[in-house]
Short mmCIF file of C-alpha atoms in Angstrom, two decimals:
data_model
loop_
_atom_site.label_atom_id
_atom_site.label_comp_id
_atom_site.label_asym_id
_atom_site.label_seq_id
_atom_site.Cartn_x
_atom_site.Cartn_y
_atom_site.Cartn_z
CA UNK A 3 -26.77 -7.24 10.09
CA UNK A 4 -24.94 -9.96 11.97
CA UNK A 5 -21.52 -8.50 12.15
CA UNK A 6 -18.07 -9.06 13.49
CA UNK A 7 -15.86 -6.21 14.54
CA UNK A 8 -12.65 -8.16 14.10
CA UNK A 9 -9.84 -6.42 12.18
CA UNK A 10 -6.84 -7.81 10.37
CA UNK A 11 -3.80 -5.90 9.13
CA UNK A 12 -1.16 -7.39 6.87
CA UNK A 13 1.99 -5.32 7.64
CA UNK A 14 4.10 -5.82 4.51
CA UNK A 15 5.99 -2.60 4.80
CA UNK A 16 8.91 -1.99 7.14
CA UNK A 17 8.73 1.86 6.62
CA UNK A 18 8.62 3.76 9.91
CA UNK A 19 5.60 5.81 8.85
CA UNK A 20 3.53 2.85 7.61
CA UNK A 21 4.46 0.76 10.71
CA UNK A 22 3.28 3.64 12.80
CA UNK A 23 -0.02 3.89 10.94
CA UNK A 24 -0.55 0.17 11.30
CA UNK A 25 -0.10 0.21 15.10
CA UNK A 26 -2.25 3.30 15.55
CA UNK A 27 -5.16 1.51 13.70
CA UNK A 28 -4.55 -1.72 15.50
CA UNK A 29 -4.34 -0.26 18.99
CA UNK A 30 -7.31 1.99 18.26
CA UNK A 31 -9.48 -0.95 17.31
CA UNK A 32 -8.32 -3.09 20.24
CA UNK A 33 -9.13 -0.09 22.58
CA UNK A 34 -12.63 -0.19 21.20
CA UNK A 35 -12.96 -3.77 22.03
CA UNK A 36 -12.31 -5.38 18.63
CA UNK A 37 -10.24 -8.52 18.11
CA UNK A 38 -7.20 -7.54 16.08
CA UNK A 39 -4.77 -9.76 14.18
CA UNK A 40 -1.55 -8.40 12.64
CA UNK A 41 0.15 -10.52 10.07
CA UNK A 42 3.81 -9.49 9.52
CA UNK A 43 5.32 -10.36 6.12
CA UNK A 44 8.42 -9.31 4.06
CA UNK A 45 9.84 -5.98 5.17
CA UNK A 46 7.22 -5.85 8.00
CA UNK A 47 9.12 -8.69 9.68
CA UNK A 48 11.93 -6.23 10.38
CA UNK A 49 9.73 -4.68 13.00
CA UNK A 50 9.80 -7.92 14.91
CA UNK A 51 13.57 -8.37 14.88
CA UNK A 52 15.53 -8.24 18.17
CA UNK A 53 17.79 -5.14 18.17
CA UNK A 54 20.91 -7.27 18.91
CA UNK A 55 22.68 -9.54 16.63
CA UNK A 56 21.65 -13.23 17.22
CA UNK A 57 23.91 -16.24 16.48
CA UNK A 58 22.39 -18.16 13.54
CA UNK A 59 24.78 -20.95 12.69
CA UNK A 60 24.16 -22.73 9.36
CA UNK A 61 22.80 -19.78 7.46
CA UNK A 62 24.02 -19.47 3.86
CA UNK A 63 25.84 -16.39 2.58
CA UNK A 64 22.78 -14.81 0.98
CA UNK A 65 20.78 -15.12 4.05
CA UNK A 66 23.52 -13.68 6.16
CA UNK A 67 23.77 -10.70 3.80
CA UNK A 68 20.02 -10.10 3.99
CA UNK A 69 20.21 -10.28 7.76
CA UNK A 70 22.97 -7.75 7.99
CA UNK A 71 21.38 -5.31 5.55
CA UNK A 72 17.83 -5.33 6.92
CA UNK A 73 16.98 -3.09 9.96
CA UNK A 74 16.70 -4.79 13.32
CA UNK A 75 13.68 -3.62 15.15
CA UNK A 76 11.54 -0.50 15.22
CA UNK A 77 14.40 1.87 16.13
CA UNK A 78 16.16 1.14 12.90
CA UNK A 79 13.34 1.72 10.41
CA UNK A 80 13.44 4.32 7.59
CA UNK A 81 10.79 6.74 6.44
CA UNK A 82 9.09 5.96 3.05
CA UNK A 83 9.74 9.58 2.04
CA UNK A 84 12.15 12.21 3.35
CA UNK A 85 14.37 9.63 5.05
CA UNK A 86 17.65 11.61 4.52
CA UNK A 87 19.91 8.82 5.56
CA UNK A 88 18.14 8.29 8.81
CA UNK A 89 17.67 11.93 9.84
CA UNK A 90 14.00 11.79 8.84
CA UNK A 91 13.02 9.19 11.41
CA UNK A 92 14.93 11.02 14.13
CA UNK A 93 13.04 14.18 13.38
CA UNK A 94 9.73 12.33 13.10
CA UNK A 95 10.37 10.71 16.54
CA UNK A 96 11.16 14.08 17.99
CA UNK A 97 7.96 15.59 16.56
CA UNK A 98 5.99 12.60 17.87
CA UNK A 99 7.32 13.11 21.38
CA UNK A 100 6.57 16.91 21.28
CA UNK A 101 2.85 16.17 20.63
CA UNK A 102 2.74 13.23 22.98
CA UNK A 103 2.35 10.50 20.41
CA UNK A 104 3.72 7.03 21.66
CA UNK A 105 6.85 5.69 20.09
CA UNK A 106 6.59 2.50 18.04
CA UNK A 107 8.23 0.59 20.80
CA UNK A 108 5.48 1.75 23.21
CA UNK A 109 2.85 1.02 20.70
CA UNK A 110 4.09 -2.53 20.24
CA UNK A 111 4.05 -2.99 24.05
CA UNK A 112 0.51 -1.67 24.11
CA UNK A 113 -0.50 -4.03 21.32
CA UNK A 114 0.80 -6.89 23.41
CA UNK A 115 -1.09 -5.75 26.51
CA UNK A 116 -4.28 -5.37 24.56
CA UNK A 117 -3.98 -8.93 23.36
CA UNK A 118 -3.42 -8.20 19.64
CA UNK A 119 -2.46 -11.34 17.86
CA UNK A 120 0.85 -10.88 16.10
CA UNK A 121 1.64 -13.52 13.41
CA UNK A 122 4.97 -13.76 11.64
CA UNK A 123 4.63 -15.03 8.09
CA UNK A 124 6.73 -18.35 7.92
CA UNK A 125 7.04 -18.23 4.09
CA UNK A 126 8.59 -14.75 4.12
CA UNK A 127 10.84 -15.82 6.92
CA UNK A 128 12.04 -18.75 4.86
CA UNK A 129 12.66 -16.61 1.80
CA UNK A 130 14.51 -13.92 3.70
CA UNK A 131 16.34 -16.40 5.90
CA UNK A 132 14.99 -15.11 9.18
CA UNK A 133 14.88 -17.51 12.14
CA UNK A 134 12.52 -17.51 15.09
CA UNK A 135 15.40 -16.81 17.50
CA UNK A 136 16.02 -13.49 15.68
CA UNK A 137 12.46 -12.28 16.37
CA UNK A 138 10.93 -10.98 19.59
CA UNK A 139 8.96 -13.18 21.97
CA UNK A 140 5.15 -13.52 22.03
CA UNK A 141 4.55 -14.15 18.30
CA UNK A 142 2.66 -16.82 16.49
CA UNK A 143 4.01 -18.38 13.36
CA UNK A 144 1.80 -19.19 10.40
CA UNK A 145 1.26 -18.93 6.64
CA UNK A 146 -1.28 -17.46 4.25
CA UNK A 147 -4.00 -20.02 5.11
CA UNK A 148 -4.04 -18.80 8.71
CA UNK A 149 -4.24 -15.20 7.55
CA UNK A 150 -7.16 -15.97 5.20
CA UNK A 151 -8.96 -17.73 8.07
CA UNK A 152 -8.62 -14.65 10.26
CA UNK A 153 -9.63 -12.35 7.46
CA UNK A 154 -12.76 -14.37 6.78
CA UNK A 155 -13.86 -13.64 10.30
CA UNK A 156 -13.13 -9.89 10.17
CA UNK A 157 -15.03 -6.90 8.74
CA UNK A 158 -12.01 -4.68 8.05
CA UNK A 159 -8.91 -6.10 6.36
CA UNK A 160 -6.03 -3.77 5.44
CA UNK A 161 -2.77 -4.36 3.47
CA UNK A 162 -0.19 -1.87 4.68
CA UNK B 16 -24.22 -14.37 9.21
CA UNK B 17 -24.84 -14.86 5.49
CA UNK B 18 -21.40 -14.45 4.04
CA UNK B 19 -19.40 -14.59 0.91
CA UNK B 20 -15.84 -15.72 0.83
CA UNK B 21 -14.98 -14.00 -2.45
CA UNK B 22 -11.70 -12.03 -2.37
CA UNK B 23 -10.58 -9.09 -4.52
CA UNK B 24 -7.06 -7.65 -4.85
CA UNK B 25 -6.21 -4.43 -6.69
CA UNK B 26 -2.65 -4.86 -7.80
CA UNK B 27 -1.50 -1.29 -8.18
CA UNK B 28 2.18 -1.98 -7.51
CA UNK B 29 4.60 -3.47 -10.01
CA UNK B 30 7.24 -4.24 -7.36
CA UNK B 31 8.46 -7.79 -7.33
CA UNK B 32 7.85 -8.29 -3.61
CA UNK B 33 4.32 -6.81 -3.65
CA UNK B 34 3.41 -8.81 -6.70
CA UNK B 35 4.64 -11.94 -5.02
CA UNK B 36 2.53 -11.14 -1.94
CA UNK B 37 -0.57 -10.54 -4.10
CA UNK B 38 -0.28 -13.90 -5.86
CA UNK B 39 0.45 -15.81 -2.62
CA UNK B 40 -2.78 -14.42 -1.17
CA UNK B 41 -4.84 -14.88 -4.30
CA UNK B 42 -3.63 -18.47 -4.94
CA UNK B 43 -4.04 -19.29 -1.23
CA UNK B 44 -7.65 -18.09 -1.28
CA UNK B 45 -8.41 -19.95 -4.51
CA UNK B 46 -6.90 -23.16 -3.10
CA UNK B 47 -9.29 -22.80 -0.19
CA UNK B 48 -12.24 -22.62 -2.63
CA UNK B 49 -12.88 -18.91 -2.73
CA UNK B 50 -13.60 -16.87 -5.84
CA UNK B 51 -10.81 -14.43 -6.39
CA UNK B 52 -10.65 -11.44 -8.69
CA UNK B 53 -7.40 -9.55 -9.34
CA UNK B 54 -7.71 -6.06 -10.76
CA UNK B 55 -4.37 -4.85 -12.29
CA UNK B 56 -3.89 -1.17 -12.54
CA UNK B 57 -1.03 1.30 -13.14
CA UNK B 58 2.42 -0.36 -12.42
CA UNK B 59 0.60 -3.59 -11.78
CA UNK B 60 -0.11 -3.81 -15.42
CA UNK B 61 3.59 -4.39 -16.05
CA UNK B 62 3.18 -7.90 -14.63
CA UNK B 63 0.82 -8.62 -17.48
CA UNK B 64 3.09 -7.49 -20.23
CA UNK B 65 4.42 -9.91 -22.75
CA UNK B 66 8.23 -10.17 -22.42
CA UNK B 67 8.85 -9.46 -26.05
CA UNK B 68 8.50 -6.04 -27.81
CA UNK B 69 5.11 -5.95 -29.59
CA UNK B 70 4.59 -3.75 -32.70
CA UNK B 71 2.17 -0.96 -31.76
CA UNK B 72 1.86 1.34 -34.74
CA UNK B 73 0.20 4.73 -34.06
CA UNK B 74 1.46 5.22 -30.55
CA UNK B 75 2.60 8.77 -29.65
CA UNK B 76 6.15 9.47 -28.47
CA UNK B 77 5.21 9.70 -24.76
CA UNK B 78 3.38 6.41 -24.97
CA UNK B 79 6.37 4.84 -26.69
CA UNK B 80 8.68 6.21 -24.05
CA UNK B 81 6.64 4.80 -21.24
CA UNK B 82 6.43 1.48 -23.01
CA UNK B 83 10.19 1.30 -23.30
CA UNK B 84 10.89 2.34 -19.77
CA UNK B 85 8.36 0.15 -17.99
CA UNK B 86 9.32 -3.51 -17.23
CA UNK B 87 7.92 -6.17 -19.49
CA UNK B 88 6.53 -9.01 -17.42
CA UNK B 89 7.33 -10.62 -14.07
CA UNK B 90 10.99 -11.37 -14.88
CA UNK B 91 11.80 -7.61 -15.14
CA UNK B 92 10.26 -6.39 -11.94
CA UNK B 93 12.21 -4.49 -9.29
CA UNK B 94 12.15 -4.93 -5.55
CA UNK B 95 10.56 -2.04 -3.54
CA UNK B 96 13.62 -2.04 -1.27
CA UNK B 97 17.19 -3.27 -1.74
CA UNK B 98 16.82 -3.48 -5.55
CA UNK B 99 20.51 -2.77 -6.15
CA UNK B 100 20.03 -2.07 -9.82
CA UNK B 101 18.41 -5.51 -10.38
CA UNK B 102 20.68 -7.67 -8.18
CA UNK B 103 18.00 -7.75 -5.42
CA UNK B 104 15.39 -9.57 -7.45
CA UNK B 105 17.99 -12.03 -8.71
CA UNK B 106 18.97 -12.77 -5.06
CA UNK B 107 15.30 -12.90 -4.01
CA UNK B 108 14.55 -15.43 -6.79
CA UNK B 109 17.52 -17.54 -5.68
CA UNK B 110 16.32 -17.55 -2.10
CA UNK B 111 12.83 -18.37 -3.19
CA UNK B 112 14.08 -21.39 -5.18
CA UNK B 113 16.24 -22.59 -2.25
CA UNK B 114 13.15 -22.81 0.00
CA UNK B 115 10.90 -24.18 -2.72
CA UNK B 116 8.73 -21.12 -3.18
CA UNK B 117 7.20 -20.87 -6.73
CA UNK B 118 8.42 -18.13 -9.08
CA UNK B 119 5.96 -15.41 -9.96
CA UNK B 120 5.66 -16.97 -13.45
CA UNK B 121 4.59 -20.22 -11.88
CA UNK B 122 2.22 -18.41 -9.49
CA UNK B 123 0.60 -16.70 -12.52
CA UNK B 124 0.13 -20.01 -14.21
CA UNK B 125 -1.38 -21.46 -11.05
CA UNK B 126 -3.68 -18.46 -10.72
CA UNK B 127 -4.98 -19.19 -14.24
CA UNK B 128 -5.44 -22.79 -13.57
CA UNK B 129 -7.32 -22.08 -10.41
CA UNK B 130 -9.71 -19.83 -12.34
CA UNK B 131 -8.66 -16.55 -10.72
CA UNK B 132 -10.27 -13.70 -12.70
CA UNK B 133 -7.56 -11.32 -13.86
CA UNK B 134 -8.87 -7.95 -14.98
CA UNK B 135 -6.66 -5.25 -16.66
CA UNK B 136 -7.83 -1.69 -15.81
CA UNK B 137 -8.67 -0.01 -19.15
CA UNK B 138 -8.37 3.52 -17.77
CA UNK B 139 -4.73 2.95 -16.62
CA UNK B 140 -4.01 1.28 -19.92
CA UNK B 141 -5.25 4.37 -21.74
CA UNK B 142 -3.17 6.68 -19.55
CA UNK B 143 0.01 4.61 -19.83
CA UNK B 144 -0.58 3.97 -23.58
CA UNK B 145 -0.68 0.16 -23.13
CA UNK B 146 -2.55 -1.92 -25.72
CA UNK B 147 -4.27 -5.30 -25.42
CA UNK B 148 -1.76 -6.94 -27.90
CA UNK B 149 1.07 -6.00 -25.44
CA UNK B 150 -0.55 -8.00 -22.64
CA UNK B 151 -0.74 -11.73 -22.09
CA UNK B 152 -3.81 -13.75 -23.04
CA UNK B 153 -6.65 -14.76 -20.75
CA UNK B 154 -7.38 -11.29 -19.31
CA UNK B 155 -10.61 -9.44 -18.95
CA UNK B 156 -10.70 -5.77 -19.61
CA UNK B 157 -12.78 -3.32 -17.52
CA UNK B 158 -12.86 -0.16 -15.37
CA UNK B 159 -13.56 0.89 -11.83
CA UNK B 160 -17.33 0.10 -11.98
CA UNK B 161 -16.55 -3.56 -12.62
CA UNK B 162 -14.00 -3.59 -9.77
CA UNK B 163 -16.58 -2.06 -7.43
CA UNK B 164 -19.22 -4.63 -8.45
CA UNK B 165 -16.75 -7.42 -7.63
CA UNK B 166 -15.70 -5.83 -4.32
CA UNK B 167 -19.33 -5.49 -3.30
CA UNK B 168 -19.65 -9.28 -3.55
CA UNK B 169 -16.45 -9.96 -1.56
CA UNK B 170 -15.58 -10.15 2.11
CA UNK B 171 -11.88 -9.33 1.75
CA UNK B 172 -10.74 -6.46 -0.50
CA UNK B 173 -7.02 -5.57 -0.54
CA UNK B 174 -5.15 -2.70 -2.31
CA UNK B 175 -1.50 -3.81 -2.88
CA UNK C 8 -27.32 -10.84 3.23
CA UNK C 9 -28.02 -7.55 4.92
CA UNK C 10 -25.36 -5.37 3.47
CA UNK C 11 -24.02 -1.85 3.34
CA UNK C 12 -22.37 -0.42 0.23
CA UNK C 13 -20.43 2.17 2.10
CA UNK C 14 -16.72 2.50 1.24
CA UNK C 15 -13.76 3.95 3.15
CA UNK C 16 -10.32 4.75 1.81
CA UNK C 17 -7.38 5.65 4.02
CA UNK C 18 -5.14 7.76 1.77
CA UNK C 19 -1.80 7.49 3.52
CA UNK C 20 0.30 8.07 0.31
CA UNK C 21 0.94 11.44 -1.28
CA UNK C 22 2.19 9.89 -4.53
CA UNK C 23 0.44 11.37 -7.63
CA UNK C 24 -0.43 7.88 -8.99
CA UNK C 25 -1.81 6.49 -5.73
CA UNK C 26 -3.88 9.67 -5.14
CA UNK C 27 -5.21 9.34 -8.59
CA UNK C 28 -6.21 5.72 -7.96
CA UNK C 29 -7.87 6.66 -4.64
CA UNK C 30 -10.06 9.37 -6.25
CA UNK C 31 -11.00 7.17 -9.21
CA UNK C 32 -12.31 4.56 -6.81
CA UNK C 33 -13.94 6.98 -4.50
CA UNK C 34 -15.71 8.90 -7.29
CA UNK C 35 -16.69 5.65 -8.99
CA UNK C 36 -18.32 4.35 -5.85
CA UNK C 37 -20.10 7.65 -5.16
CA UNK C 38 -21.40 7.75 -8.72
CA UNK C 39 -22.91 4.30 -8.11
CA UNK C 40 -24.72 5.64 -5.06
CA UNK C 41 -22.41 4.49 -2.25
CA UNK C 42 -21.46 6.53 0.79
CA UNK C 43 -17.73 7.22 0.67
CA UNK C 44 -15.38 8.37 3.36
CA UNK C 45 -11.80 9.28 2.64
CA UNK C 46 -9.48 9.55 5.60
CA UNK C 47 -6.26 11.48 4.75
CA UNK C 48 -3.22 10.76 6.90
CA UNK C 49 0.55 11.36 6.71
CA UNK C 50 1.69 12.12 3.18
CA UNK C 51 -1.91 11.96 1.99
CA UNK C 52 -2.45 15.21 3.88
CA UNK C 53 -0.33 16.94 1.35
CA UNK C 54 -3.13 16.56 -1.20
CA UNK C 55 -5.29 18.76 1.02
CA UNK C 56 -2.70 21.59 1.40
CA UNK C 57 -3.51 25.00 -0.15
CA UNK C 58 -1.14 25.79 -2.95
CA UNK C 59 0.01 29.08 -1.39
CA UNK C 60 2.12 29.59 1.63
CA UNK C 61 -0.09 30.26 4.72
CA UNK C 62 1.15 32.26 7.66
CA UNK C 63 1.54 29.93 10.68
CA UNK C 64 3.00 31.92 13.55
CA UNK C 65 4.28 29.89 16.49
CA UNK C 66 5.45 26.83 14.60
CA UNK C 67 8.76 25.35 15.73
CA UNK C 68 11.74 25.01 13.35
CA UNK C 69 11.16 21.28 12.67
CA UNK C 70 7.54 21.91 11.78
CA UNK C 71 8.54 24.80 9.51
CA UNK C 72 11.03 22.57 7.82
CA UNK C 73 8.55 19.88 7.18
CA UNK C 74 6.02 22.43 5.91
CA UNK C 75 8.53 23.80 3.36
CA UNK C 76 9.70 20.39 2.17
CA UNK C 77 6.31 18.72 1.72
CA UNK C 78 4.38 19.36 -1.52
CA UNK C 79 1.43 21.85 -1.29
CA UNK C 80 -1.55 20.32 -3.03
CA UNK C 81 -2.25 18.01 -5.92
CA UNK C 82 -0.20 19.98 -8.50
CA UNK C 83 3.04 19.34 -6.62
CA UNK C 84 2.79 15.60 -6.10
CA UNK C 85 5.49 13.16 -7.23
CA UNK C 86 5.07 9.77 -8.97
CA UNK C 87 5.98 6.79 -6.88
CA UNK C 88 8.04 5.47 -9.85
CA UNK C 89 9.57 7.24 -12.79
CA UNK C 90 9.28 10.69 -11.19
CA UNK C 91 12.39 12.05 -12.89
CA UNK C 92 12.60 15.11 -10.74
CA UNK C 93 9.10 16.13 -11.50
CA UNK C 94 9.05 15.35 -15.25
CA UNK C 95 7.06 12.15 -14.67
CA UNK C 96 3.94 13.85 -13.27
CA UNK C 97 4.04 16.43 -16.06
CA UNK C 98 4.15 13.57 -18.60
CA UNK C 99 1.46 11.67 -16.78
CA UNK C 100 -0.86 14.75 -16.67
CA UNK C 101 -0.35 15.19 -20.40
CA UNK C 102 -1.21 11.54 -21.08
CA UNK C 103 -4.23 11.82 -18.86
CA UNK C 104 -5.49 14.86 -20.72
CA UNK C 105 -4.90 13.16 -24.10
CA UNK C 106 -7.32 10.28 -23.15
CA UNK C 107 -9.83 12.60 -21.32
CA UNK C 108 -9.10 11.47 -17.82
CA UNK C 109 -9.87 14.20 -15.27
CA UNK C 110 -6.99 15.92 -13.36
CA UNK C 111 -6.67 15.29 -9.62
CA UNK C 112 -7.99 18.88 -9.06
CA UNK C 113 -11.08 18.10 -11.03
CA UNK C 114 -11.53 14.75 -9.27
CA UNK C 115 -11.31 16.47 -5.86
CA UNK C 116 -14.01 18.92 -7.02
CA UNK C 117 -16.17 16.09 -8.16
CA UNK C 118 -15.60 14.27 -4.90
CA UNK C 119 -16.91 17.33 -3.05
CA UNK C 120 -19.92 17.66 -5.38
CA UNK C 121 -20.76 13.95 -4.81
CA UNK C 122 -20.71 14.48 -1.06
CA UNK C 123 -17.68 12.29 -0.35
CA UNK C 124 -16.72 12.87 3.29
CA UNK C 125 -13.14 13.96 3.50
CA UNK C 126 -11.48 13.64 6.91
CA UNK C 127 -8.06 14.93 7.82
CA UNK C 128 -6.23 12.83 10.50
CA UNK C 129 -5.59 15.15 13.44
CA UNK C 130 -2.83 12.97 14.89
CA UNK C 131 -0.83 13.09 11.65
CA UNK C 132 -1.45 16.87 11.46
CA UNK C 133 0.00 17.22 14.92
CA UNK C 134 2.98 15.07 14.17
CA UNK C 135 3.80 16.85 10.89
CA UNK C 136 2.93 20.24 12.27
CA UNK C 137 0.12 20.93 9.82
CA UNK C 138 -2.60 23.43 10.84
CA UNK C 139 -6.15 23.67 9.64
CA UNK C 140 -5.58 27.04 8.02
CA UNK C 141 -3.00 25.35 5.75
CA UNK C 142 -5.60 22.91 4.41
CA UNK C 143 -8.44 23.47 1.97
CA UNK C 144 -12.01 24.14 3.09
CA UNK C 145 -14.74 21.55 3.51
CA UNK C 146 -12.85 18.95 5.51
CA UNK C 147 -13.72 17.20 8.68
CA UNK C 148 -11.17 16.72 11.36
CA UNK C 149 -10.95 13.46 13.35
CA UNK C 150 -8.76 10.60 14.62
CA UNK C 151 -8.48 6.87 14.33
CA UNK C 152 -11.67 6.16 16.39
CA UNK C 153 -13.76 8.09 13.85
CA UNK C 154 -12.10 6.10 10.99
CA UNK C 155 -12.85 2.83 12.69
CA UNK C 156 -16.45 3.84 13.24
CA UNK C 157 -16.77 4.60 9.52
CA UNK C 158 -14.97 1.40 8.47
CA UNK C 159 -17.35 -0.73 10.68
CA UNK C 160 -20.20 0.55 8.63
CA UNK C 161 -18.59 -0.12 5.27
CA UNK C 162 -18.16 -3.24 3.07
CA UNK C 163 -15.04 -2.13 1.32
CA UNK C 164 -12.07 -0.59 3.20
CA UNK C 165 -8.81 0.19 1.43
CA UNK C 166 -5.49 1.46 2.58
CA UNK C 167 -3.74 3.32 -0.23
#
C-alpha cells in the first residue's frame, strides 16, 4: 500500500495531562522520522501563551477577562482530574521528574528541534481574543482548511 | 495512492466548545467537497434535541429524570471549562458574533444544506432513554456497525 | 485501494461513559473481523486495575496517594457529566441493564475473547506509580513507539 506516515494532532484541550499525551505522541512520531503537524485550538492555545503579561491595547472588556482567566503557558495548566486547586499538576510534575520524563516545556523545545509544525487556529484566537504577540515564537497561523489539507496527507489524525 | 477524502466525526461530547469544533471541521471538509458523516452519541445527542419538551408517554422515572436534566439543543449547552453556571456560553456566543463566527444553530443548518450525514446512535438513545420524537428532523438512526462501515471508507476519523 | 481494516484506540480517559464508548467501538470492530489494539494510558489505566488492594512495597508517598485516590477497575469509574458523587454511574448501569447493554466488565471479557490486544502504557504507569501486579492479567506493556507502529498499520485511529 502506498502510504504516508505523516501524523496530525488537533490539540483542543489545555489540560496538563492531555497536553502531555499530545507531545509524547508527536515527539515519538517525529523521532521515528514522521512528519508531524500540531494544530492548537481553543484551550489548547493556552499552551502557546507567553508566561508574561503582554500589552494588548484595543482589546474589549470580554477579551481582557478571558485573557486574565486563561492560563499562560505550560506551567499554568490544570489536570483534567485530581487538580486540587493546582496541587495535582505540582505532584504530577514531581512524579514525572522522579521517573525521568521530560517536562512539557522540554517537550515543546524538543518538538521545535524536531521540526514539528505548530499551527495556531486563527478562528479560535479571534473568538477568544488572543493576539499573535501573546503567543510564543515559531508558530504558523491558519484555519480549518489548512488543518484539513494536512490531515488529508496523514495516516494518523487525532483529536485530543 | 488511491485515496478517499471522506471524513467521519464521532461527537460524543455535548460541551458547547467541542460541538463548535466538530461543526467547524465538518462544515470545512464539506465545503472542500468531502463526504462527511457525523455520528452523535451520548452527550453529543443533546445537540440534536428539540428545544421544547416533547410528550413521551411510557418512559420510566430514570429516563424522565435524564431527559429533564440533560440540555435540550445547542442553545442549552455548557462550556467544558469556564462555564460559570451558564455565563461562559453567553460570553462565548457574544465573542463569536463580534468576530462573525456562525452560531452552532447556523452551523447545523449549514451542515444540513451541505449534505452532511448526521447519524444518531441508537444504543446511546436506548441507554439514555431518548426517543426519535425528541430529536430534530433529518437524522439517520444507526449503531456502531454503521459507524465502522463509514469510518472504513474515510481517511480522517475523529472522536470529539 | 489496498487497505487495512485494523483499528487502534488510545483510551486516555477513565470516565465511565468514555470507557463504555471505547469498548463498544473496539468490540464492534472485532466482531466485524478487524484487528483491534487498545492502548491504555493515564486515567484509562484505572480500567485495568484489579478491584482489590495489592501490596506494593517500596512505593513512595506520592505514588501511594495516587494509588489510593484513583478508582480501581471498571466498577469504580465516574461519569464525565452528571456523576452526582457516584449516583450517576449507578443509574447509568441500571439503564444499561434495562435495555440489555453489556456492563463494562462483560465488554472487557468479550474484548479478551475476541483477541483485542490491550496494551498498558508503561510511561504513564511510571508517572502514576502503577505496577504490573496492580493490573489485570492478559495485558501487554509498551510505550508510544509500539502504539505508533500499530497505528501505522491501521485505518481508524481514535483518541478517547
